[in-house]
mmCIF file of C-alpha atoms in Angstrom:
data_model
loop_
_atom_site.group_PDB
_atom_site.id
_atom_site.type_symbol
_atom_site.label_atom_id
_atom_site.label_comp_id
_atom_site.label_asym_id
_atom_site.label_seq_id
_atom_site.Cartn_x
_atom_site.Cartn_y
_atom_site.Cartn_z
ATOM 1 C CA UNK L 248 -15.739 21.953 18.384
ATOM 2 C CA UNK L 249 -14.945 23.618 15.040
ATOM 3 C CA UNK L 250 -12.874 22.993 12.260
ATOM 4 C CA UNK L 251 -9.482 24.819 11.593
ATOM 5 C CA UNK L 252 -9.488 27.829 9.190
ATOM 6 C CA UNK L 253 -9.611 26.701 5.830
ATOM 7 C CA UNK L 254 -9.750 28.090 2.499
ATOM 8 C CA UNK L 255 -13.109 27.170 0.539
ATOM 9 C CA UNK L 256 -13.479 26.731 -3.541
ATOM 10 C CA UNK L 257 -17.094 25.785 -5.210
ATOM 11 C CA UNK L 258 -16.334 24.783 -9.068
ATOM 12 C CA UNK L 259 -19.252 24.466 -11.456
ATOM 13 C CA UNK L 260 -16.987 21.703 -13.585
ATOM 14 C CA UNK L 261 -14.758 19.115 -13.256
ATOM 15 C CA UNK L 262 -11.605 20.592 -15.008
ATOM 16 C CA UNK L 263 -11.691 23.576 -13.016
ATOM 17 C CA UNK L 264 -11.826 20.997 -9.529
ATOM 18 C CA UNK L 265 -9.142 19.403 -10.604
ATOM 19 C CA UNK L 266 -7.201 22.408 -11.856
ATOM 20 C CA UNK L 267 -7.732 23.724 -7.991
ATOM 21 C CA UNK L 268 -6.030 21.035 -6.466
ATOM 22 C CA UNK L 269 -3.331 20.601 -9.110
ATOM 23 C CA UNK L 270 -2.430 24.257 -7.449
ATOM 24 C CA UNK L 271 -2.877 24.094 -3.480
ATOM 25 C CA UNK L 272 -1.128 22.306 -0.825
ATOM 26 C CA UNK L 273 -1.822 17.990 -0.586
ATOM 27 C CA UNK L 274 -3.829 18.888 2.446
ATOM 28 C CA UNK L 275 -6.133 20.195 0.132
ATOM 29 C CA UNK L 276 -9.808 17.838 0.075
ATOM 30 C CA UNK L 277 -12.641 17.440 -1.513
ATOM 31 C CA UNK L 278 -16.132 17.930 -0.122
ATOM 32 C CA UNK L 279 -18.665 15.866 -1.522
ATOM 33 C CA UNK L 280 -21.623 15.198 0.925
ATOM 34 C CA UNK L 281 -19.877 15.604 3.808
ATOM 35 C CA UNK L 282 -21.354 13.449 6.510
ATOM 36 C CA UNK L 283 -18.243 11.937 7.406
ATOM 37 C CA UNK L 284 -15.191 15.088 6.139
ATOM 38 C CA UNK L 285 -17.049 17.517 8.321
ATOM 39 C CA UNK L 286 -17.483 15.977 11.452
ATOM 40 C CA UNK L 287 -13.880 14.850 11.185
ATOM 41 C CA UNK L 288 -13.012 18.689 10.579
ATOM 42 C CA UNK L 289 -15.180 19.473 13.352
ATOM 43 C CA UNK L 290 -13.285 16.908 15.983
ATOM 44 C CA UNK L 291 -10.024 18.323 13.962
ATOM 45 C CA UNK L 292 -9.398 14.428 13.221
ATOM 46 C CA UNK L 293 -9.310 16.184 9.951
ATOM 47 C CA UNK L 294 -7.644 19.587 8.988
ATOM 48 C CA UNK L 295 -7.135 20.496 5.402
ATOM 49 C CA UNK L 296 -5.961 23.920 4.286
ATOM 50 C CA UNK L 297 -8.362 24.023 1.221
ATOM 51 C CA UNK L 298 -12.084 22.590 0.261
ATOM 52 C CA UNK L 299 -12.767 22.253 -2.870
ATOM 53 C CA UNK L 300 -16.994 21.721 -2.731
ATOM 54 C CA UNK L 301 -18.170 19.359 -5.793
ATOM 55 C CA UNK L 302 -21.556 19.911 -4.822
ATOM 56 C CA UNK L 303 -22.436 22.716 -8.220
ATOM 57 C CA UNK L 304 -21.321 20.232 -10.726
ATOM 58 C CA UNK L 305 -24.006 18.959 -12.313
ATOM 59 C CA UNK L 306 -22.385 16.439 -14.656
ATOM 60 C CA UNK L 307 -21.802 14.227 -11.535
ATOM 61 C CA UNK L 308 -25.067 14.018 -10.880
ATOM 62 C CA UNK L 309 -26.562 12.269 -13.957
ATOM 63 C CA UNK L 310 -28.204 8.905 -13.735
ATOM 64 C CA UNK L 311 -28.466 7.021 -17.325
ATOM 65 C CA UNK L 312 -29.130 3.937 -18.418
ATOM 66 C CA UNK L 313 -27.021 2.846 -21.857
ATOM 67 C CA UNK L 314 -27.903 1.044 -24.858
ATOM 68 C CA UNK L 315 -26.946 -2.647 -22.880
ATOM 69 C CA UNK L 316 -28.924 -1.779 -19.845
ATOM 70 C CA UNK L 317 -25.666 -0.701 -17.934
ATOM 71 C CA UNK L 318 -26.683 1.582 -15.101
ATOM 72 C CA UNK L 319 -24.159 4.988 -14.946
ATOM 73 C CA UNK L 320 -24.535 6.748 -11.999
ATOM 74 C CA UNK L 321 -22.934 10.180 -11.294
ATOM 75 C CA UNK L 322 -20.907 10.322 -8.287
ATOM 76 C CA UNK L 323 -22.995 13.154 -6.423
ATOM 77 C CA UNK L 324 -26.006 11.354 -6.706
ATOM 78 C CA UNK L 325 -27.624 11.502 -3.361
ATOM 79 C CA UNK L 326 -28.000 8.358 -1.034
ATOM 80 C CA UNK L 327 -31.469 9.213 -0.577
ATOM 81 C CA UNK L 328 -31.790 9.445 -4.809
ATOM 82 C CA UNK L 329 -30.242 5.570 -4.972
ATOM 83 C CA UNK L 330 -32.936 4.579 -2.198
ATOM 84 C CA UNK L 331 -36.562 6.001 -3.921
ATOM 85 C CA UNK L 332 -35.151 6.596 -7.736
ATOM 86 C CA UNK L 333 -36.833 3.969 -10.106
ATOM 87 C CA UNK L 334 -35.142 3.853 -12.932
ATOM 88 C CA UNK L 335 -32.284 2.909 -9.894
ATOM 89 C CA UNK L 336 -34.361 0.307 -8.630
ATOM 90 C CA UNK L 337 -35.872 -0.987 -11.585
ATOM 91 C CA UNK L 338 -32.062 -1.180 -12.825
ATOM 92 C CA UNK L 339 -30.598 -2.779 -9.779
ATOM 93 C CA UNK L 340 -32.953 -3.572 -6.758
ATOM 94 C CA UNK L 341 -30.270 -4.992 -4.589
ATOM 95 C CA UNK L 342 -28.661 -1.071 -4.508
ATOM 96 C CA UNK L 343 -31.855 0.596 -4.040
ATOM 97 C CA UNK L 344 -32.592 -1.923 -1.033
ATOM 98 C CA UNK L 345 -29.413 -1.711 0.472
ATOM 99 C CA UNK L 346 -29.581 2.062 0.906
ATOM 100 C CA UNK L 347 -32.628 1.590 3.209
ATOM 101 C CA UNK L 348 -30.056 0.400 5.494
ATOM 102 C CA UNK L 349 -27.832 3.699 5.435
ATOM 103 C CA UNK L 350 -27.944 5.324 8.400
ATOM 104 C CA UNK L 351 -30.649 7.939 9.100
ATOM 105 C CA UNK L 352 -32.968 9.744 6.353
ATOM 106 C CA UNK L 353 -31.331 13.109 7.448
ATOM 107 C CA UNK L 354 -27.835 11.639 6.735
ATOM 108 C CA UNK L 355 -29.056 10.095 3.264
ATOM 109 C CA UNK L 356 -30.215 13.308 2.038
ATOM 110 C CA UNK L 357 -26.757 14.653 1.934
ATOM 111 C CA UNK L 358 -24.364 11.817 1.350
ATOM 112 C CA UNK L 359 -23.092 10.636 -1.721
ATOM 113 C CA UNK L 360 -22.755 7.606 -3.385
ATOM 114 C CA UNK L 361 -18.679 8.679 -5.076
ATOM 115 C CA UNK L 362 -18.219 10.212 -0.983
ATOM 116 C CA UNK L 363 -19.027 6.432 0.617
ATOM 117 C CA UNK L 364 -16.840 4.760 -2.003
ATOM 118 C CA UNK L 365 -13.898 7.687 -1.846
ATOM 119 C CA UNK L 366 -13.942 6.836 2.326
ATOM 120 C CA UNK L 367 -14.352 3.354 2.596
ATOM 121 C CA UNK L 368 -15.375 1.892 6.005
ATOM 122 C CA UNK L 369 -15.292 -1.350 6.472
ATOM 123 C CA UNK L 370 -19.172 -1.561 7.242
ATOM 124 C CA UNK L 371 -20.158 0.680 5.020
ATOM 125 C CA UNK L 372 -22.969 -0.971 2.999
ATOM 126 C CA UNK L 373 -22.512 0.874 -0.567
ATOM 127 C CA UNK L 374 -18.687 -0.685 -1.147
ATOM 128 C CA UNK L 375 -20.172 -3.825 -0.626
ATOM 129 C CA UNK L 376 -22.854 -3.443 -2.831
ATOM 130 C CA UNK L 377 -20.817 -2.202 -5.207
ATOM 131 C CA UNK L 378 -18.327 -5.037 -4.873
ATOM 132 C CA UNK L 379 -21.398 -7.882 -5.190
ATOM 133 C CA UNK L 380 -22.192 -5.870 -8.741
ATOM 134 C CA UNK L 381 -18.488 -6.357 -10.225
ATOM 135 C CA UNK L 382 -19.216 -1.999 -10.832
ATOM 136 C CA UNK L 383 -16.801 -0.262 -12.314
ATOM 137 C CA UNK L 384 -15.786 3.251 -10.536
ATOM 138 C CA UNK L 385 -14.405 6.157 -13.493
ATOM 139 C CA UNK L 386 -11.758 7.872 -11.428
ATOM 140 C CA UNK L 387 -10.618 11.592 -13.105
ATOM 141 C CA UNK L 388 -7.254 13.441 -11.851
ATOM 142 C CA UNK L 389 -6.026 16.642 -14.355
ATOM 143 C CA UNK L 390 -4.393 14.556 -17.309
ATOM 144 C CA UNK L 391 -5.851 11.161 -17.503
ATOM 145 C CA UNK L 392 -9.010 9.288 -16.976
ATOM 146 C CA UNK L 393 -8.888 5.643 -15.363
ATOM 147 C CA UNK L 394 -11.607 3.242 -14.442
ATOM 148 C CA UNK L 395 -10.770 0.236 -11.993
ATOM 149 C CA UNK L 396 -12.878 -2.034 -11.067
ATOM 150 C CA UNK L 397 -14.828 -2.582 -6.881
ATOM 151 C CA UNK L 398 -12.770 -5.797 -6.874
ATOM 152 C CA UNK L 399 -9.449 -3.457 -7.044
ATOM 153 C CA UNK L 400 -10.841 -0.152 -5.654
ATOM 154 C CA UNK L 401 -10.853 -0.737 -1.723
ATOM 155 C CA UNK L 402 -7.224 -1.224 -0.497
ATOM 156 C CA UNK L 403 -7.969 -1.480 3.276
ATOM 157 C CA UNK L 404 -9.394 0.558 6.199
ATOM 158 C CA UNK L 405 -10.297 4.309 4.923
ATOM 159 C CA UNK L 406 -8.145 3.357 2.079
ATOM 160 C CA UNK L 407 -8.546 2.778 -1.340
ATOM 161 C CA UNK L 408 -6.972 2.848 -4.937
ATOM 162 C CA UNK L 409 -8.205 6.708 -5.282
ATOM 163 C CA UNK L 410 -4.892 9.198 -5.699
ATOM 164 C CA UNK L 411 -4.977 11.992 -3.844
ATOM 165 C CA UNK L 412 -5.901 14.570 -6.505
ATOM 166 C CA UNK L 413 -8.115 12.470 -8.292
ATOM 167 C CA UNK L 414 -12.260 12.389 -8.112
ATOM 168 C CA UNK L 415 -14.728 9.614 -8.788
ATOM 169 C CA UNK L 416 -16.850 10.675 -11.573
ATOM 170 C CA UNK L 417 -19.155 8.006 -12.135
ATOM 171 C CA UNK L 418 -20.320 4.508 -10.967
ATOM 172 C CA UNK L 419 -21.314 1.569 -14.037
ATOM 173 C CA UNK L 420 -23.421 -0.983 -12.579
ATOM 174 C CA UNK L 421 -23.463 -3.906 -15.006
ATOM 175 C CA UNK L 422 -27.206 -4.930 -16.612
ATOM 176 C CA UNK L 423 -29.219 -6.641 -14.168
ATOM 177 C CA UNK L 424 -31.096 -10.037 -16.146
ATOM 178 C CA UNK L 425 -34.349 -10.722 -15.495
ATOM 179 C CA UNK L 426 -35.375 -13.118 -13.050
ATOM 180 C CA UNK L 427 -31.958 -12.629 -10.616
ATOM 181 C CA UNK L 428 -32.599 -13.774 -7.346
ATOM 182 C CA UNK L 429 -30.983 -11.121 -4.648
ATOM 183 C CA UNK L 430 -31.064 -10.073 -0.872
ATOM 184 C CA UNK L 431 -29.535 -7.540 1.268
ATOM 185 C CA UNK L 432 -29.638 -7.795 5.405
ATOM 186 C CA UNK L 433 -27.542 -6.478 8.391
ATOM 187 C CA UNK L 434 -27.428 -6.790 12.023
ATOM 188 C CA UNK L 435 -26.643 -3.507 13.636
ATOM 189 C CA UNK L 436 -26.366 -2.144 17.770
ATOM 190 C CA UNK L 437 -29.521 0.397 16.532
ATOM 191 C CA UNK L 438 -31.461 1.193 13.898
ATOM 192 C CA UNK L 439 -29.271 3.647 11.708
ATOM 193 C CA UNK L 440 -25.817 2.429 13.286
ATOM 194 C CA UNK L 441 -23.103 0.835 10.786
ATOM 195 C CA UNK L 442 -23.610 -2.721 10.869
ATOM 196 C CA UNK L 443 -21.922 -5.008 12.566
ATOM 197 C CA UNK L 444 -22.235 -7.778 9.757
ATOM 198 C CA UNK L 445 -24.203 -6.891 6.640
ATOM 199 C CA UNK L 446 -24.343 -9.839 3.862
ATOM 200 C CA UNK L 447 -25.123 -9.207 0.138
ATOM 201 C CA UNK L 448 -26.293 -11.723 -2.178
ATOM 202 C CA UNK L 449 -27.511 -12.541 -5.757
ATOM 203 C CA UNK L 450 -27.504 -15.845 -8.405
ATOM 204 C CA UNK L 451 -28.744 -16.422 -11.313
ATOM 205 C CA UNK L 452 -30.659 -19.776 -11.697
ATOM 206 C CA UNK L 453 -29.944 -21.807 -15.272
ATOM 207 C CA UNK L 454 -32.945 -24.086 -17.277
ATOM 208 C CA UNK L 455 -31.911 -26.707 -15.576
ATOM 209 C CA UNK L 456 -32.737 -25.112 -12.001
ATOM 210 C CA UNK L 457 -29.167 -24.792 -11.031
ATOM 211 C CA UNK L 458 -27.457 -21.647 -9.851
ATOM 212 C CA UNK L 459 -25.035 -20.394 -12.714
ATOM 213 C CA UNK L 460 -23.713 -17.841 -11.413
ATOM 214 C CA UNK L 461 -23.541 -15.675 -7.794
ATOM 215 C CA UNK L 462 -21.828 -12.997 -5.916
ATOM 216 C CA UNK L 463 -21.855 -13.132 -1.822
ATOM 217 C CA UNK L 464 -19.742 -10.090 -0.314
ATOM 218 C CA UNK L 465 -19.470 -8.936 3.766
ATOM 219 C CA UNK L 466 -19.620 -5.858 4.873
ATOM 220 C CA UNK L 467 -17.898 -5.035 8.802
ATOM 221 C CA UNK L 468 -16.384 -8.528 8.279
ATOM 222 C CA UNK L 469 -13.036 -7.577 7.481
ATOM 223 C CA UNK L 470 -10.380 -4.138 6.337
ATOM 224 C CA UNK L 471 -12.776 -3.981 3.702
ATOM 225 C CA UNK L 472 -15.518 -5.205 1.791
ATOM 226 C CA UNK L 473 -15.089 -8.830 1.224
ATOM 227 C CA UNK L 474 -16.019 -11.424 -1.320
ATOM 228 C CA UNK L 475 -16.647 -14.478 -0.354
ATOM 229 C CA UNK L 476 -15.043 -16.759 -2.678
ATOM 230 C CA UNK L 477 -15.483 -20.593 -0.918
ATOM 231 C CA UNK L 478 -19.013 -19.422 -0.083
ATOM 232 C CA UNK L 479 -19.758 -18.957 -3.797
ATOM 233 C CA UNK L 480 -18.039 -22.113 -4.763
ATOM 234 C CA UNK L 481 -20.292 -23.948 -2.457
ATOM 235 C CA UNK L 482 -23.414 -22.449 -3.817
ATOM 236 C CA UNK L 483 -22.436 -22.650 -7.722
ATOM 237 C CA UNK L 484 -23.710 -25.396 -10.145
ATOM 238 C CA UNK L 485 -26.228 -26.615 -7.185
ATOM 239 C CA UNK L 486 -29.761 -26.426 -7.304
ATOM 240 C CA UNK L 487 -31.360 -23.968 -4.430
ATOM 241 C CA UNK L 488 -32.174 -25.361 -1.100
ATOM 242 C CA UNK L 489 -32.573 -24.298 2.562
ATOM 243 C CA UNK L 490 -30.135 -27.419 3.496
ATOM 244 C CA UNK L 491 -27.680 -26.047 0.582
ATOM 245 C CA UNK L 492 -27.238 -22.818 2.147
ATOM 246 C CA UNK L 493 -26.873 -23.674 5.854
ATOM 247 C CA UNK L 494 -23.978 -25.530 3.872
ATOM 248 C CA UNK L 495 -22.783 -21.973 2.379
ATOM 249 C CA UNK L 496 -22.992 -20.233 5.526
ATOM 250 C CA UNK L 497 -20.535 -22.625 6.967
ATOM 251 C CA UNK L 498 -18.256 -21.708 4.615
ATOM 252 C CA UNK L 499 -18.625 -18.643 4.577
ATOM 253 C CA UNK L 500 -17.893 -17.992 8.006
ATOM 254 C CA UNK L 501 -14.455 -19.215 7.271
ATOM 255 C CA UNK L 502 -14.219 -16.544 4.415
ATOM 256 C CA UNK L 503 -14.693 -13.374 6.843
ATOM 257 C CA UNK L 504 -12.441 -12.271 8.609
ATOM 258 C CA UNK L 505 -13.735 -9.580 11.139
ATOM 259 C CA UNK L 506 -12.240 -7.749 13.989
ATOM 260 C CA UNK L 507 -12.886 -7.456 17.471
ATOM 261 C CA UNK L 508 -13.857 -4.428 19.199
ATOM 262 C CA UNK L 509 -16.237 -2.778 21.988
ATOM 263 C CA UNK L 510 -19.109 -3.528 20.030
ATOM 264 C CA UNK L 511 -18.430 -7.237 19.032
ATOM 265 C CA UNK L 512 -15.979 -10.089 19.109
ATOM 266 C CA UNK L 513 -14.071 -11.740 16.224
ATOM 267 C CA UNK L 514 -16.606 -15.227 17.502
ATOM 268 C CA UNK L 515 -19.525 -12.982 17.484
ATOM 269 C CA UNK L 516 -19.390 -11.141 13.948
ATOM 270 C CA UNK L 517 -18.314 -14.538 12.272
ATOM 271 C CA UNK L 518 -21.330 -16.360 13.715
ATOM 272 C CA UNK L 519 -23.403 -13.599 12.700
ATOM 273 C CA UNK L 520 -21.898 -13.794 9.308
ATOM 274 C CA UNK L 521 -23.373 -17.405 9.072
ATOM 275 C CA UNK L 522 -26.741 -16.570 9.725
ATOM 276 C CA UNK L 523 -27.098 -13.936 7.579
ATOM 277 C CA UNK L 524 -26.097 -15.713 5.096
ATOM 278 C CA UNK L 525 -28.593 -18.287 5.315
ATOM 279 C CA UNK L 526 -30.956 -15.605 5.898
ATOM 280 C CA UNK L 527 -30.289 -13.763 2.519
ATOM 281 C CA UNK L 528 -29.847 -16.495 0.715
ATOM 282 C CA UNK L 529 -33.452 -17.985 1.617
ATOM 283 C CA UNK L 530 -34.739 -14.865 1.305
ATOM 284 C CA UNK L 531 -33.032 -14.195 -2.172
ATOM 285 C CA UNK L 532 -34.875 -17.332 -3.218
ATOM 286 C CA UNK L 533 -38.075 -15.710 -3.349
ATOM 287 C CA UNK L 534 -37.454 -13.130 -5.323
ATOM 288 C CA UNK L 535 -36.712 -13.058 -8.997
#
């Protein structure tokens, strides 16, 4: 099929983007990699009456590390840039590993970091990645700046706190210490399909051996992204063994909450949930 007739706009800045679609219809949309918009326009799933292509402005593609270590990453930075960057992965392996995971190289050479946060499936891995950092996402509309945090970002399915003529400009990925133990793992149909679980997983280990601090978060376990909470409880203050998180995978299967559908059930995903944990948390273990 082919998309409906639509008006096309390239800016070269962010005011002028913004000035567009202060002026057209709220059909208007943005184009930022375009592996999902496009294919949506193509199926007509998707019809706006303007396109306003971020893809000349530079600014949204800088990558920067500040004067605490905090890792700034433009929006338009390509998928496949987060994946074989390393000042990315030397700033935050667990991002650089989970984009391994993203779908097919083909696809990763287009897409966008800001475009996988701005459409927000459920199994997406770079929400949840995102979400397991604590990042902050800088959100830009015509008057006013605004940065919210991953924790408050995704609302639900496709949905998030993003207003309709606003763009994500940048990504802040706290410091990563030395020594942080982390993991990233999925179980997917094929090789290059959204998962059907993915777990992500990092703590922090004190001088006394016990874990300090930790983030766990699910991916295609829920509406969106998911922390889980009880899971992190369970692993925080203890000191790291395989019996200890077989213990956090229990509870952690009571934190998801996934959905059934052709692909899996509800029993299915939520077991699957359990093992991964275990598996990313033994695996986080040796690394650090």
């Amino acid at each position: 099929m082919k998309p409906a007739k639509f008006r096309y706009c390239s800016p070269t800045n962010v005011k002028d983007a913004l000035t567009l679609v202060s002026t057209q219809d709220d059909d208007t949309r943005f184009l930022a990699g375009g592996q999902s918009l496009v294919p949506m326009m193509n199926f007509r799933v998707a019809t706006p009456s303007v396109l306003i292509d971020l893809n000349r402005i530079s600014k949204l593609k800088n990558v920067v590390i500040d004067e605490t270590g905090r890792l700034h990453i433009g929006a338009m930075i390509r998928i496949r840039q987060l994946e074989t960057d390393p000042v990315i992965a030397n700033s935050n392996p667990l991002l650089a590993e989970a984009t391994k995971h993203i779908a097919h190289v083909q696809i990763r050479n287009r897409a966008t970091l800001g475009g996988s946060l701005a459409h927000a499936d459920p199994a997406a891995e770079l929400p949840g990645i995102t979400l397991a950092c604590d990042a902050e996402i800088h959100l830009q509309g015509e008057n006013v700046s605004r940065v919210i945090s991953a924790t408050n970002f995704f609302e639900g399915v496709f949905s998030t706190a993003l207003m309709k003529k606003e763009i994500i400009t940048k990504i802040i990925f706290p410091a990563w210490p030395i020594g942080r133990h982390w993991s990233f793992q999925e179980i997917a149909r094929r090789e290059g399909d959204f998962a059907l679980v993915g777990i992500a997983a990092w703590f922090d280990v004190n001088t006394a051996g016990k874990i300090s601090e930790t983030r766990i978060t699910a991916i295609g376990a829920g509406d969106r992204p998911l922390r889980l909470i009880s899971a992190e409880a369970v692993l925080t203050g203890e000191v790291p063994t395989s019996e200890l998180f077989e213990t956090v995978a229990t509870a952690a299967m009571q934190d998801v909450d996934p959905a059934g559908d052709i692909h899996a059930s509800i029993a299915y995903r939520r077991e699957v949930a359990g093992v991964l944990v275990t598996r990313v948390l033994s695996e986080a273990w040796t690394r650090g």
